Tab-separated table of C-alpha atoms and ligand atoms in Angstrom:
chain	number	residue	atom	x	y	z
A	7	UNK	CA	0.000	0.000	0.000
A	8	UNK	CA	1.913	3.655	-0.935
A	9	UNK	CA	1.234	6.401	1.290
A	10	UNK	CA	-1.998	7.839	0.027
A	11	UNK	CA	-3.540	4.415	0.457
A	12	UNK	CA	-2.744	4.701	3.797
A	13	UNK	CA	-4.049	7.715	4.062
A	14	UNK	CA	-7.302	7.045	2.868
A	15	UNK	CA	-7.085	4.054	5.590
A	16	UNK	CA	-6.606	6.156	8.298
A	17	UNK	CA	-9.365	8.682	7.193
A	18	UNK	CA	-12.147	5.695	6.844
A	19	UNK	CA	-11.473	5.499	10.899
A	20	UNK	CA	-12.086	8.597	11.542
A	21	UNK	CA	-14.524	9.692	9.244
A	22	UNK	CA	-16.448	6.390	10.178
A	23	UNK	CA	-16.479	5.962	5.955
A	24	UNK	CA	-16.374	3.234	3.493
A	25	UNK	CA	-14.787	2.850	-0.168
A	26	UNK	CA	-17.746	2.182	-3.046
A	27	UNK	CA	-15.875	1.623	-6.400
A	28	UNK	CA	-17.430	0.999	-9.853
A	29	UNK	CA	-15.006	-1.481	-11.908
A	30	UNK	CA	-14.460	1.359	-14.408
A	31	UNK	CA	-12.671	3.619	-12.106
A	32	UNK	CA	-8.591	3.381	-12.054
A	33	UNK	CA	-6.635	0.111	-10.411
A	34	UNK	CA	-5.312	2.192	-7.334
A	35	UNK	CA	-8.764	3.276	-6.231
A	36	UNK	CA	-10.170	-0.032	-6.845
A	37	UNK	CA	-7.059	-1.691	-4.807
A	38	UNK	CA	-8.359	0.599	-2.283
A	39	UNK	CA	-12.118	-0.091	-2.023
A	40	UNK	CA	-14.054	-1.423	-0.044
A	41	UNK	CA	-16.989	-2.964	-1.983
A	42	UNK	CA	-16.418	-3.057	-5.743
A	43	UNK	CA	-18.812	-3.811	-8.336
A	44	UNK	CA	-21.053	-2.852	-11.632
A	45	UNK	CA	-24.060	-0.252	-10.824
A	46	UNK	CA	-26.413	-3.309	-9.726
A	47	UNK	CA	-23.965	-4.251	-7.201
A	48	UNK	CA	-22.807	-0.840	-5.548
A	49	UNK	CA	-26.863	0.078	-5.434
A	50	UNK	CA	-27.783	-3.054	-3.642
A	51	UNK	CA	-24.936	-2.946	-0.747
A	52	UNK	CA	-25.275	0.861	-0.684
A	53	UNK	CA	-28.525	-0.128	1.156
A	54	UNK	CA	-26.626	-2.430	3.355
A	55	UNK	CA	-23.778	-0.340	4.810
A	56	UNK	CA	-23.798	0.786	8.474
A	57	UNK	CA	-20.885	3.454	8.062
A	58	UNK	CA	-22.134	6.810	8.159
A	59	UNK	CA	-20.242	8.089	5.071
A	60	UNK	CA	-20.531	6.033	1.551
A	61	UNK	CA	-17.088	7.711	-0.598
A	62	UNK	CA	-18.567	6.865	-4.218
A	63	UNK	CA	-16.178	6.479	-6.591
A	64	UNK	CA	-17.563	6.420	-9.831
A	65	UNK	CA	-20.153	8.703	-11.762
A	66	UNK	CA	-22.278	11.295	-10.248
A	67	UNK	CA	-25.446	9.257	-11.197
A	68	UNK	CA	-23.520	6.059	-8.922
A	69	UNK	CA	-23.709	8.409	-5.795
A	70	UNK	CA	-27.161	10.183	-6.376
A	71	UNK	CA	-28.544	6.375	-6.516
A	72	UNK	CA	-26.465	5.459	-3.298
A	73	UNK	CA	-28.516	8.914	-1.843
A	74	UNK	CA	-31.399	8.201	-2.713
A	75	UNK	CA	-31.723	4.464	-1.371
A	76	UNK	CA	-29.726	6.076	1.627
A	77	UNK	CA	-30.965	9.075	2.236
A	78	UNK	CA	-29.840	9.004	6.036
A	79	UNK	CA	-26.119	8.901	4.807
A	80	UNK	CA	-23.675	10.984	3.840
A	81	UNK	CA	-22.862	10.529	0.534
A	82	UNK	CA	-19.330	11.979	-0.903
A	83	UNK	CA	-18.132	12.524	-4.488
A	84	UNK	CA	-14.416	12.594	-4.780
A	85	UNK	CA	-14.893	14.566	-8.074
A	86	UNK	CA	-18.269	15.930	-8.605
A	87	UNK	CA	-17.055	16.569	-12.214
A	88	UNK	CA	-16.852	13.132	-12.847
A	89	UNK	CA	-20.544	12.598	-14.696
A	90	UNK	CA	-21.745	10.370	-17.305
A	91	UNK	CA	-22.525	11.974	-20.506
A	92	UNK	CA	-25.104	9.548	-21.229
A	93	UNK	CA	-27.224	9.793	-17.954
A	94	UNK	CA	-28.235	13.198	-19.680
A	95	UNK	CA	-29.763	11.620	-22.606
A	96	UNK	CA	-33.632	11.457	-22.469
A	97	UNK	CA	-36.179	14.217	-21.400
A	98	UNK	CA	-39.051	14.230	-19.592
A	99	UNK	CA	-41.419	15.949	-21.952
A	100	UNK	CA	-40.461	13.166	-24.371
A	101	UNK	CA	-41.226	10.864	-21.539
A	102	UNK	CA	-44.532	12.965	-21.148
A	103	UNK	CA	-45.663	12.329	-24.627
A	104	UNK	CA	-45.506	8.547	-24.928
A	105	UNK	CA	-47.184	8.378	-21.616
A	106	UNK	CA	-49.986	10.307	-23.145
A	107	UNK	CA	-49.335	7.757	-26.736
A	108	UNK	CA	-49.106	4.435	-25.027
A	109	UNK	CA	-52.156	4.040	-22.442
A	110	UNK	CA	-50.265	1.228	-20.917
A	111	UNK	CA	-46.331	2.154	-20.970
A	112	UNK	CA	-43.852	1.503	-18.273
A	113	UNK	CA	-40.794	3.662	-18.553
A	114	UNK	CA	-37.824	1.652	-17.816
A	115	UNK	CA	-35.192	3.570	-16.707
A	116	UNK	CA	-31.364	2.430	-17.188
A	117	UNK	CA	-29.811	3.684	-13.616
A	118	UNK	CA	-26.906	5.081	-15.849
A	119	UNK	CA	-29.637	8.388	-15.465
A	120	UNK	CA	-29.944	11.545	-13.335
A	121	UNK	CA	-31.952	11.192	-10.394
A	122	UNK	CA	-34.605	13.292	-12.557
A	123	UNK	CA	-35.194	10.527	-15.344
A	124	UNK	CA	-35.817	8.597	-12.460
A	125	UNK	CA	-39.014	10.742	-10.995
A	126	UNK	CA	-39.841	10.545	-14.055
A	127	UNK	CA	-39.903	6.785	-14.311
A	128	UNK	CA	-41.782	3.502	-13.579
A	129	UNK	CA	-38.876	1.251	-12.543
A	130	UNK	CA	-35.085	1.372	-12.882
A	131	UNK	CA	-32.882	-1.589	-14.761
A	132	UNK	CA	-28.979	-2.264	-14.865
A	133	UNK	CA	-27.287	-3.921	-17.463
A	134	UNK	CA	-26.995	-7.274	-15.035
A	135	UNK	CA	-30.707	-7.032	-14.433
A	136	UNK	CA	-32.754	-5.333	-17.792
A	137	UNK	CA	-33.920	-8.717	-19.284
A	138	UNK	CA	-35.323	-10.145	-15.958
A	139	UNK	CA	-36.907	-6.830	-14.891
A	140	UNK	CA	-38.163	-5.880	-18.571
A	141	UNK	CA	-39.856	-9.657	-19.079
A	142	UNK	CA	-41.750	-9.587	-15.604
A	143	UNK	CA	-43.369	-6.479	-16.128
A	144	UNK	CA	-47.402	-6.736	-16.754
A	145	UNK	CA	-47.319	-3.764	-19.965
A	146	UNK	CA	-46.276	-4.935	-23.241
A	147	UNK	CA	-44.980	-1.130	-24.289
A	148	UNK	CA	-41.796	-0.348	-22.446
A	149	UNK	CA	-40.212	2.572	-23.003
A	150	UNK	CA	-36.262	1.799	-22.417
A	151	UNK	CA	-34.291	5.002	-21.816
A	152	UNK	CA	-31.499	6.970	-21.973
A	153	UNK	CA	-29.311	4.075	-24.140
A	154	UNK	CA	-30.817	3.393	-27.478
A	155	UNK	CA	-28.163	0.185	-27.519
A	156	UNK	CA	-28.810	-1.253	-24.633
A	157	UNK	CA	-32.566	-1.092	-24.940
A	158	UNK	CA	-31.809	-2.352	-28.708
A	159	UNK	CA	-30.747	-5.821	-27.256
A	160	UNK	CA	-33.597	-5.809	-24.852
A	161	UNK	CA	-35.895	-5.613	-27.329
A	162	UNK	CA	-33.723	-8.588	-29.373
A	163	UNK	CA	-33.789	-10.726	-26.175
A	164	UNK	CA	-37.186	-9.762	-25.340
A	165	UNK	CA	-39.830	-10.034	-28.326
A	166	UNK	CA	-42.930	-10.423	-26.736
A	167	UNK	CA	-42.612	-6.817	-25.569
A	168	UNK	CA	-42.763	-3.578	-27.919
A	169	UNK	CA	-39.406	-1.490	-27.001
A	170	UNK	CA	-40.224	2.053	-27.751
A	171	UNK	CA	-36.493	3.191	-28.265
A	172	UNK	CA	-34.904	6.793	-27.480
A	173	UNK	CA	-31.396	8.023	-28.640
A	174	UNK	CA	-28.992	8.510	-25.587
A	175	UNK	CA	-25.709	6.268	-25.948
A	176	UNK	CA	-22.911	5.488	-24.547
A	177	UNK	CA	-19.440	7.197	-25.908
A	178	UNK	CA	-17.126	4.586	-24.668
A	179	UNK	CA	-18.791	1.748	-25.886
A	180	UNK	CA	-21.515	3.072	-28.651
A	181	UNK	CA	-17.652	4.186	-30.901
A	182	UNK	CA	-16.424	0.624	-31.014
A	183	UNK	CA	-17.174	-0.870	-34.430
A	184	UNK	CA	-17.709	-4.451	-35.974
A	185	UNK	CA	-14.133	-3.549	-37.967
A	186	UNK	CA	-12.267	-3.482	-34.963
A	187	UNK	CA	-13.584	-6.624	-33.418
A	188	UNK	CA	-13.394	-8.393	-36.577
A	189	UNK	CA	-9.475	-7.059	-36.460
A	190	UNK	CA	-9.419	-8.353	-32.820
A	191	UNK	CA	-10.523	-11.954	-33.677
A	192	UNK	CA	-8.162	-12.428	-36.674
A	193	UNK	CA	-5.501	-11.156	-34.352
A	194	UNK	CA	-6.309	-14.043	-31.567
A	195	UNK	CA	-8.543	-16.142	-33.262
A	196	UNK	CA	-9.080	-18.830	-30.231
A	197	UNK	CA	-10.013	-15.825	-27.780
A	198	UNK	CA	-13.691	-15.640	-27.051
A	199	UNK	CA	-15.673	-12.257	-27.313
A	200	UNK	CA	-17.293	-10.427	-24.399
A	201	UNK	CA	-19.444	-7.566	-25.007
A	202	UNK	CA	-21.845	-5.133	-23.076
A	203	UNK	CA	-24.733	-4.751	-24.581
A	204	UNK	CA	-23.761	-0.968	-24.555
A	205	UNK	CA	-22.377	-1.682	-27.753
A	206	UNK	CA	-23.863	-1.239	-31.095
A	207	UNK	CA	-26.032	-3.935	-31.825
A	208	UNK	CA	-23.735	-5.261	-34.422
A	209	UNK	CA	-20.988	-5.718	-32.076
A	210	UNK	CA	-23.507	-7.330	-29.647
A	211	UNK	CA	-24.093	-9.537	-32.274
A	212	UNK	CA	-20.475	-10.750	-32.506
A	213	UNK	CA	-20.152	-11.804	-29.056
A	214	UNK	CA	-19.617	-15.177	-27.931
A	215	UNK	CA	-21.324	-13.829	-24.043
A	216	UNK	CA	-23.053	-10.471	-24.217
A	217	UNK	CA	-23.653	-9.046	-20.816
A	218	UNK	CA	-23.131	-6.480	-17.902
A	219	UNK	CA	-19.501	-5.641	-16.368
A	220	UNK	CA	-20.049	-8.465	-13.859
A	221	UNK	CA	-21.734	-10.976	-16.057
A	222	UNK	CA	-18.394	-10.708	-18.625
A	223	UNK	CA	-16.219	-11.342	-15.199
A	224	UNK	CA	-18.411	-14.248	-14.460
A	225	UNK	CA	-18.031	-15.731	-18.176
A	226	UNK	CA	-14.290	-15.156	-18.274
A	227	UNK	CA	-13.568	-16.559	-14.837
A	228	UNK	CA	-15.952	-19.578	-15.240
A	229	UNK	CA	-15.038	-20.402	-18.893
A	230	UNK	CA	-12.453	-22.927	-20.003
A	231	UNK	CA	-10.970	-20.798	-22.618
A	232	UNK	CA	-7.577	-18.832	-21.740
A	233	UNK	CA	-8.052	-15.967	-24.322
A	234	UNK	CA	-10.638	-13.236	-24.141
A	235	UNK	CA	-11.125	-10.170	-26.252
A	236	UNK	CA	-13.126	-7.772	-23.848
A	237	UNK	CA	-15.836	-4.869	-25.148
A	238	UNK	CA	-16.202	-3.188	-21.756
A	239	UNK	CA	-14.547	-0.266	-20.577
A	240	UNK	CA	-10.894	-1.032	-19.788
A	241	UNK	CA	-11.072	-0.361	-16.116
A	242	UNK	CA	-12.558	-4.425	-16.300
A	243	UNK	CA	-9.147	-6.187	-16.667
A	244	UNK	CA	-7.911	-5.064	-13.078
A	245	UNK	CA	-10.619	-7.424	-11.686
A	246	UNK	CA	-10.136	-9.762	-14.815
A	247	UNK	CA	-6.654	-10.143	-14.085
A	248	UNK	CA	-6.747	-10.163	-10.644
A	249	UNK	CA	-9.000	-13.267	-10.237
A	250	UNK	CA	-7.912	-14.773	-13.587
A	251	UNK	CA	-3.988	-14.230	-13.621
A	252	UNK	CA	-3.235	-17.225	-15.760
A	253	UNK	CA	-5.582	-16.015	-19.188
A	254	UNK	CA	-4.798	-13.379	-21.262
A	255	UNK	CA	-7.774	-10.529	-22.083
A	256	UNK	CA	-7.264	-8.535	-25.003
A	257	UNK	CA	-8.878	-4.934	-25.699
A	258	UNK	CA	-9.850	-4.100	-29.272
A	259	UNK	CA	-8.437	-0.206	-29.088
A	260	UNK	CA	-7.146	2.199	-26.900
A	261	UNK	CA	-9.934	4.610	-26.469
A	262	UNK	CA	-11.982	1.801	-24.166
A	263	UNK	CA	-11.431	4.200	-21.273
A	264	UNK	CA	-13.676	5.847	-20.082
A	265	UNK	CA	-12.451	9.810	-18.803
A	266	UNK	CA	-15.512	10.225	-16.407
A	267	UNK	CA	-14.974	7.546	-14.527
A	268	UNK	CA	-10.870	8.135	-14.513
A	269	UNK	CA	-11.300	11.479	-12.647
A	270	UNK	CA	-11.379	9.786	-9.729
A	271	UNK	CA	-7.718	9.620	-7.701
A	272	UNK	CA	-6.485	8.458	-4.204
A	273	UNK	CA	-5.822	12.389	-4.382
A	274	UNK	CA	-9.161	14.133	-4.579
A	275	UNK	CA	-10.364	10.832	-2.124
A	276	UNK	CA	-8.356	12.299	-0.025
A	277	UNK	CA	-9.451	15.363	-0.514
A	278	UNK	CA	-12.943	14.973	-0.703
A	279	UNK	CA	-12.482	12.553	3.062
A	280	UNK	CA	-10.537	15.457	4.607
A	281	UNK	CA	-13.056	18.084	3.658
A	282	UNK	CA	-15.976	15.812	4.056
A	283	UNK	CA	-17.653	17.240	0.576
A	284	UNK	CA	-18.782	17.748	-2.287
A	285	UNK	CA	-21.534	15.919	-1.159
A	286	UNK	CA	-24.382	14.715	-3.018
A	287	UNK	CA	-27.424	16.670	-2.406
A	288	UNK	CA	-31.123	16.033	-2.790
A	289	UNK	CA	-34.082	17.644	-1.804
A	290	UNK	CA	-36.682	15.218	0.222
A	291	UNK	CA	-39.186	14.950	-2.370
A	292	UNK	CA	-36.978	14.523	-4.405
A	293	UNK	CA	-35.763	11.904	-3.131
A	294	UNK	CA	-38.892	10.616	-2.039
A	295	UNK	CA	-39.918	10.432	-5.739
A	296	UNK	CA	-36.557	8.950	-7.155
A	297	UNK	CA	-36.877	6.114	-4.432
A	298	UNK	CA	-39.904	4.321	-5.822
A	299	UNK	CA	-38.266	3.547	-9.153
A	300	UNK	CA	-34.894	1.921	-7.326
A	301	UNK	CA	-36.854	-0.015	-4.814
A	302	UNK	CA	-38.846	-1.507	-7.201
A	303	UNK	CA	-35.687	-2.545	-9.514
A	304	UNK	CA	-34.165	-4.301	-6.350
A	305	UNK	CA	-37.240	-6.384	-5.552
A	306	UNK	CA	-37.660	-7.549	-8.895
A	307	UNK	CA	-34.268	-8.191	-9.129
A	308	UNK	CA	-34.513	-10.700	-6.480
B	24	SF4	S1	-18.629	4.088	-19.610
B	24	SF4	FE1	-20.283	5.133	-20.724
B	24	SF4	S2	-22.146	4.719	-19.553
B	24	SF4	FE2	-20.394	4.237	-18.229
B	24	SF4	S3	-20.073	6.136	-17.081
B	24	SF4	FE3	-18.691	6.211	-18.874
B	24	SF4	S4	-19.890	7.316	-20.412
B	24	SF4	FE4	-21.346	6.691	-18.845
């Protein structure tokens, strides 16, 4: 452990605190943390934890979920800057509309959303949960938002529903193409392919497992084969490695990297522990409202 890491140790005592990491965010903080997972995972323990400060280290829509199902807490942002461009990507007058076009819509809401989309919605999905939440809902309209991909390969997975699409997208993962997987395969043609369904849907289509962040850790760790290319964010392989140390895991480009998520350091942990902010903020209605569509996700989840 170096000497911010120890740090950070120290100020966990006395701040009575405790590490959340997303995979995505960079090896050091991860090495650090103490609960790390994909967005399912950090929501579900975020209502488990009896420290009295959750340090979020990930996107700002990863800690205003962690307020909202803990709204007792305090809930600290190392980098408030850090915010996913995609969680931005629907509107609630849209949202308005096909309420008023659909008599019998459900708005499923990725969590990778601002706490608004959420008010706004029926019940919340992650990528490790979409397909078993989407299928067990009574309405046969669902409309998936903000990511246009991911709700494409609900829809694929789940045809007895009608997926009413919207256009929000991932960066990271919407720019990877079929080209560059293709280029990846002929490069280690025994490795298998693991995808999130992030991904355009004819990348999806390419993989050999298609899933969330923890579903492709699963795969790889479970699976006989040595060789993996991963379509994830690159953040992935510490874990992948680090449980895995004997197979190799190939990216398909350099730009898998996500920079939201990388703005989190042991520094402005530090920081952010010492200072005890920027803390995430929510009025109690607000909160009140945003609840309903996260509780619901974890009990049908179950
Ligand atoms: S990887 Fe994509 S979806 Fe995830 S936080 Fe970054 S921009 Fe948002």
């Amino acid at each position: 452990m170096n000497e911010k890491q120890l740090r950070i140790q120290e100020l966990k005592k006395e701040k009575d605190a405790v590490i959340l990491a997303h995979y995505y965010v960079n090896d050091e903080v991860q090495e650090i943390a103490d609960y790390v997972g994909d967005s399912y995972y950090l929501s579900e323990i975020a209502t488990k934890i009896k420290e009295k400060v959750l340090v979020l280290c990930g996107v700002r829509f990863m800690g205003e979920s962690a307020k909202i199902l803990n709204p007792d807490k305090k809930v600290l942002m190392p980098d408030m800057q850090a915010d996913c461009p995609m969680a931005h990507m629907a509107d609630a007058r849209k949202i308005e509309e096909i309420r008023r076009k659909y008599e019998d819509v459900a708005v499923v809401c990725y969590v990778n959303s601002t706490a608004e989309l959420k008010v706004h919605s029926d019940v919340c999905v992650t990528s490790s949960n979409a397909l078993k939440i989407v299928r067990a809902l009574p309405n046969k309209n669902i409309f998936f938002i903000p990511d246009q991909h991911l709700g494409t390969y609900v829809a694929s997975q789940v045809p007895e529903k009608n997926i009413i699409l919207n256009d929000g997208y991932c960066p990271v993962h919407a720019r990877i193409t079929e080209e560059e997987i293709k280029e990846a395969k002929a490069a280690h043609p025994k490795a298998k392919i693991l995808v999130h369904p992030e991904c355009q849907a004819l990348v999806t289509a390419m993989a050999d497992y298609a899933g969330s962040t923890s579903g492709i850790i699963e795969y790889a760790s479970k699976d006989d084969a040595s060789e993996f290319i991963i379509v994830t964010e690159k953040g992935v392989l510490y874990e992948l490695q680090h449980r895995n140390p004997e197979k190799k895991f190939y990216l398909v480009n350099e730009t898998q990297c996500c920079p939201d998520m990388k703005k989190i350091t042991l520094d402005n942990m530090i920081q952010a522990m010492e200072n005890g902010a920027p803390l995430i903020e929510l009025e109690e209605t607000f909160i009140n409202q945003a609840h309903a569509p996260l509780k619901k996700m974890l009990e049908l989840a179950k």
